[in-house]
Amino acid sequence: MNRTLTHKGAATRQRIIEGAAAEVRERGIAATTLDDVRARTSTSKSQLFHYFPDGKDELLLAVARYEADRVLTDQQPQLGDLTSWPAWSAWRDRVVARYLGQGMDCPLSGLVAHLGRATPGAQAVVTELLRTWQAEISAGVRHMQTIGEVDPRLDADQAAAALLAGIQGGVVVMLATGRITHLEAALDVGIGNLRASRRLDPPVPSVGSSG
Amino acid sequence: MNRTLTHKGAATRQRIIEGAAAEVRERGIAATTLDDVRARTSTSKSQLFHYFPDGKDELLLAVARYEADRVLTDQQPQLGDLTSWPAWSAWRDRVVARYLGQGMDCPLSGLVAHLGRATPGAQAVVTELLRTWQAEISAGVRHMQTIGEVDPRLDADQAAAALLAGIQGGVVVMLATGRITHLEAALDVGIGNLRASRRLDPPVPSVGSSG
C-alpha cells in the first residue's frame, strides 16, 4: 500500500479508485463488484490485483480516503479562506449546499460502516479528515482574532471543535430525518457566536446575579 | 403493534424487549437470536410470536425505541430541570459521563443502521428522540430567558437545535475516534455562549467596522 508507484501506475490506481467511487455512489457498496469496477475502468484482473492485492475491502478503504478528500475539496476555496464575515457566510452556504445536494446518501459514512468503524483503516481515514477540517476552521478563527473580529481570549481550537461537532451532528440529523435545519442552526449559531464574541471585549460590566 | 395489551401482556412484552436489549448490548445485533432472547426471558416461541409476529426485526425496532427512551432517561432529572447555570452544568456532566460510560458502542446507532436508517420505523424512532430531546433543551433556554439569564431576543428553538447538533456530532466523533473532546467542546461552547448572550442585552454600542 505504501510502495512507490510510477507516475503511470499512480494514475491507473487513481482511475480504479474513482471508478469504484462512482460505482459505490450509483449502486451502493453491497452491489458493487470488482468485475463492475474492472469493466468501468477498463482494467484487467491482474491490474486490479496488483494495486489492491487484498481485494474489495482494500479498494473500498482507498475509496473512503478519496471520499474523505472530496468532503474537504467540496468546501474549497471557501474553507481555506475564512478571512472576513462574508467569507464565513460563503463557506456556510457552501457546506449547506453540499449536503443538500448529497441528500440522504453519505458515501463516506456508508463506507466507514461497511469497513467497520473501529477498524484501524477506517478510523484513520475519519480521524485525518476531522483533524484537517478542524485545523482549517481554527485557522479561520485565529485569522479573525488577528484582525480584531473575534474575542482574542477565545480558545480557537475549542471553538473550531465545537463548530465541527455541530456540522457532524447536523449532517447526522439530516441523514436520519431528511431535514437540513440542524446543520443550518449549528452553522448559524456557531458563526453568530464568533461574531458576537467581539462585542464582549473589552468586558462589559455585568449587571445583576450571574446565576 | 398498536393493539391494546392487558397489563400482564404489556409486562411480558416489556420483559422480552429488555431481555433482547441486554442480549444486543452483550453480544451485538448479528449474534443475537430469538432463541437467546427466549432463553433469557423465559418465554415460549408462541409468546414471542404473539408479541412480535413479524420476527426479529420487529423486536429490534422495539429495542431501538427502548434504547432511544434510555438516551433521555439517562439524562434525567437534569435534562428536565435546566433552571440555573449550575443545573446546566450538572446536565453537561451527566451527558459526558453517559457517553464516556457507553464507550465506542452505541446500541441505538447500531440498531438504526441494522434496521436501515431510511426505513419508516427506524426514522420515526430517531425523529421522535431528537424532537423530545430538543424540546427539553428549548424549555431550558426559555426558562433562562424568563429569569433574565439568557438574551430574550435569542431564538430558543434554534439555539436548542444547534446545541443538540453539537451533542450528536460530539458523539459521532467519539464513536469514530474514541475521543470525548468534541462532545465536551460542543457542550461547553454552546452553554458558554448562552451565558454570554445575557451580556449583550441591552445592546452594547459596536466599535469599528463589523466586517
Tab-separated table of C-alpha atoms in Angstrom, chain A residues 13-151:
chain	number	residue	atom	x	y	z
A	13	ARG	CA	-4.574	3.245	-9.361
A	14	GLN	CA	-6.380	6.594	-9.112
A	15	ARG	CA	-8.563	5.696	-12.113
A	16	ILE	CA	-9.603	2.459	-10.405
A	17	ILE	CA	-10.445	4.311	-7.162
A	18	GLU	CA	-12.517	6.943	-8.941
A	19	GLY	CA	-14.356	4.299	-10.945
A	20	ALA	CA	-15.084	2.334	-7.790
A	21	ALA	CA	-16.273	5.521	-6.047
A	22	ALA	CA	-18.693	6.177	-8.916
A	23	GLU	CA	-19.970	2.569	-8.745
A	24	VAL	CA	-20.490	2.860	-4.984
A	25	ARG	CA	-22.366	6.143	-5.410
A	26	GLU	CA	-24.586	4.688	-8.140
A	27	ARG	CA	-25.214	1.137	-6.916
A	28	GLY	CA	-24.323	1.123	-3.252
A	29	ILE	CA	-21.489	-0.760	-1.581
A	30	ALA	CA	-23.112	-4.176	-1.399
A	31	ALA	CA	-23.989	-4.261	-5.095
A	32	THR	CA	-20.573	-3.062	-6.298
A	33	THR	CA	-18.403	-5.938	-7.507
A	34	LEU	CA	-14.773	-5.973	-8.607
A	35	ASP	CA	-15.989	-7.045	-12.066
A	36	ASP	CA	-18.105	-3.853	-12.301
A	37	VAL	CA	-15.079	-1.792	-11.347
A	38	ARG	CA	-12.885	-3.577	-13.915
A	39	ALA	CA	-15.460	-3.058	-16.661
A	40	ARG	CA	-15.968	0.601	-15.814
A	41	THR	CA	-12.255	1.402	-15.592
A	42	SER	CA	-11.094	-0.939	-18.399
A	43	THR	CA	-8.610	-2.728	-16.176
A	44	SER	CA	-7.650	-6.373	-16.067
A	45	LYS	CA	-7.937	-8.749	-13.128
A	46	SER	CA	-4.163	-8.750	-12.756
A	47	GLN	CA	-4.011	-4.941	-12.719
A	48	LEU	CA	-6.686	-4.765	-10.037
A	49	PHE	CA	-4.866	-7.422	-8.022
A	50	HIS	CA	-1.575	-5.570	-8.492
A	51	TYR	CA	-2.926	-2.368	-6.926
A	52	PHE	CA	-5.317	-3.943	-4.422
A	53	PRO	CA	-3.895	-7.381	-3.541
A	54	ASP	CA	-6.208	-7.713	-0.526
A	55	GLY	CA	-9.315	-7.329	-2.683
A	56	LYS	CA	-12.562	-5.432	-2.347
A	57	ASP	CA	-12.140	-4.078	1.186
A	58	GLU	CA	-8.686	-2.696	0.397
A	59	LEU	CA	-10.170	-0.932	-2.616
A	60	LEU	CA	-13.123	0.328	-0.548
A	61	LEU	CA	-10.724	1.758	2.037
A	62	ALA	CA	-8.994	3.687	-0.758
A	63	VAL	CA	-12.443	4.847	-1.922
A	64	ALA	CA	-13.215	6.008	1.650
A	65	ARG	CA	-9.969	8.035	1.641
A	66	TYR	CA	-10.954	9.509	-1.726
A	67	GLU	CA	-14.448	10.422	-0.475
A	68	ALA	CA	-12.939	11.981	2.667
A	69	ASP	CA	-10.728	14.174	0.472
A	70	ARG	CA	-13.813	15.176	-1.503
A	71	VAL	CA	-15.565	16.318	1.684
A	72	LEU	CA	-12.775	18.886	2.064
A	73	THR	CA	-12.239	19.843	-1.588
A	74	ASP	CA	-16.011	20.365	-1.968
A	75	GLN	CA	-15.660	23.148	0.635
A	76	GLN	CA	-12.792	24.901	-1.156
A	77	PRO	CA	-11.768	27.590	-1.755
A	78	GLN	CA	-14.105	28.926	0.962
A	79	LEU	CA	-12.880	26.694	3.823
A	80	GLY	CA	-9.277	27.768	3.272
A	81	ASP	CA	-10.133	31.456	3.166
A	82	LEU	CA	-12.133	32.293	6.305
A	83	THR	CA	-10.763	35.841	6.435
A	84	SER	CA	-13.896	38.060	6.667
A	85	TRP	CA	-17.516	37.601	7.791
A	86	PRO	CA	-18.759	37.472	4.180
A	87	ALA	CA	-16.195	34.689	3.614
A	88	TRP	CA	-17.522	32.744	6.617
A	89	SER	CA	-21.012	33.208	5.271
A	90	ALA	CA	-19.962	31.941	1.814
A	91	TRP	CA	-18.418	28.838	3.437
A	92	ARG	CA	-21.599	28.261	5.472
A	93	ASP	CA	-23.652	28.366	2.255
A	94	ARG	CA	-21.209	26.018	0.527
A	95	VAL	CA	-21.453	23.430	3.306
A	96	VAL	CA	-25.260	23.553	3.333
A	97	ALA	CA	-25.408	23.297	-0.482
A	98	ARG	CA	-23.011	20.334	-0.474
A	99	TYR	CA	-25.084	18.317	1.966
A	100	LEU	CA	-28.399	19.322	0.409
A	101	GLY	CA	-27.016	18.150	-2.934
A	102	GLN	CA	-25.821	14.893	-1.470
A	103	GLY	CA	-29.200	14.154	0.068
A	104	MET	CA	-29.704	11.184	2.335
A	105	ASP	CA	-26.827	9.109	0.967
A	106	CYS	CA	-23.448	9.804	2.510
A	107	PRO	CA	-20.925	7.588	0.689
A	108	LEU	CA	-18.225	8.095	3.330
A	109	SER	CA	-20.449	7.138	6.244
A	110	GLY	CA	-21.635	4.054	4.342
A	111	LEU	CA	-18.065	3.017	3.550
A	112	VAL	CA	-16.904	3.513	7.135
A	113	ALA	CA	-19.860	1.495	8.425
A	114	HIS	CA	-19.127	-1.264	5.891
A	115	LEU	CA	-15.409	-1.453	6.694
A	116	GLY	CA	-16.148	-1.308	10.421
A	117	ARG	CA	-15.918	1.991	12.234
A	118	ALA	CA	-13.452	0.525	14.729
A	119	THR	CA	-11.027	-0.935	12.176
A	120	PRO	CA	-7.697	0.921	12.134
A	121	GLY	CA	-8.014	1.774	8.425
A	122	ALA	CA	-11.481	3.344	8.637
A	123	GLN	CA	-10.656	5.060	11.905
A	124	ALA	CA	-7.513	6.627	10.391
A	125	VAL	CA	-9.482	8.000	7.421
A	126	VAL	CA	-12.096	9.644	9.664
A	127	THR	CA	-9.568	10.925	12.213
A	128	GLU	CA	-7.440	12.518	9.491
A	129	LEU	CA	-10.492	14.106	7.847
A	130	LEU	CA	-11.666	15.621	11.135
A	131	ARG	CA	-8.140	16.797	12.013
A	132	THR	CA	-7.640	18.643	8.713
A	133	TRP	CA	-11.156	20.069	8.721
A	134	GLN	CA	-10.797	21.379	12.266
A	135	ALA	CA	-7.353	22.860	11.520
A	136	GLU	CA	-8.846	24.871	8.640
A	137	ILE	CA	-11.666	26.201	10.843
A	138	SER	CA	-9.184	27.011	13.652
A	139	ALA	CA	-7.001	28.925	11.201
A	140	GLY	CA	-10.055	30.960	10.215
A	141	VAL	CA	-10.932	31.726	13.847
A	142	ARG	CA	-7.336	32.768	14.544
A	143	HIS	CA	-7.313	34.998	11.493
A	144	MET	CA	-10.471	36.752	12.714
A	145	GLN	CA	-8.798	37.206	16.101
A	146	THR	CA	-5.760	38.776	14.402
A	147	ILE	CA	-7.914	41.350	12.627
A	148	GLY	CA	-9.912	42.118	15.772
A	149	GLU	CA	-13.195	40.496	14.698
A	150	VAL	CA	-13.231	37.687	17.282
A	151	ASP	CA	-12.506	37.974	21.010
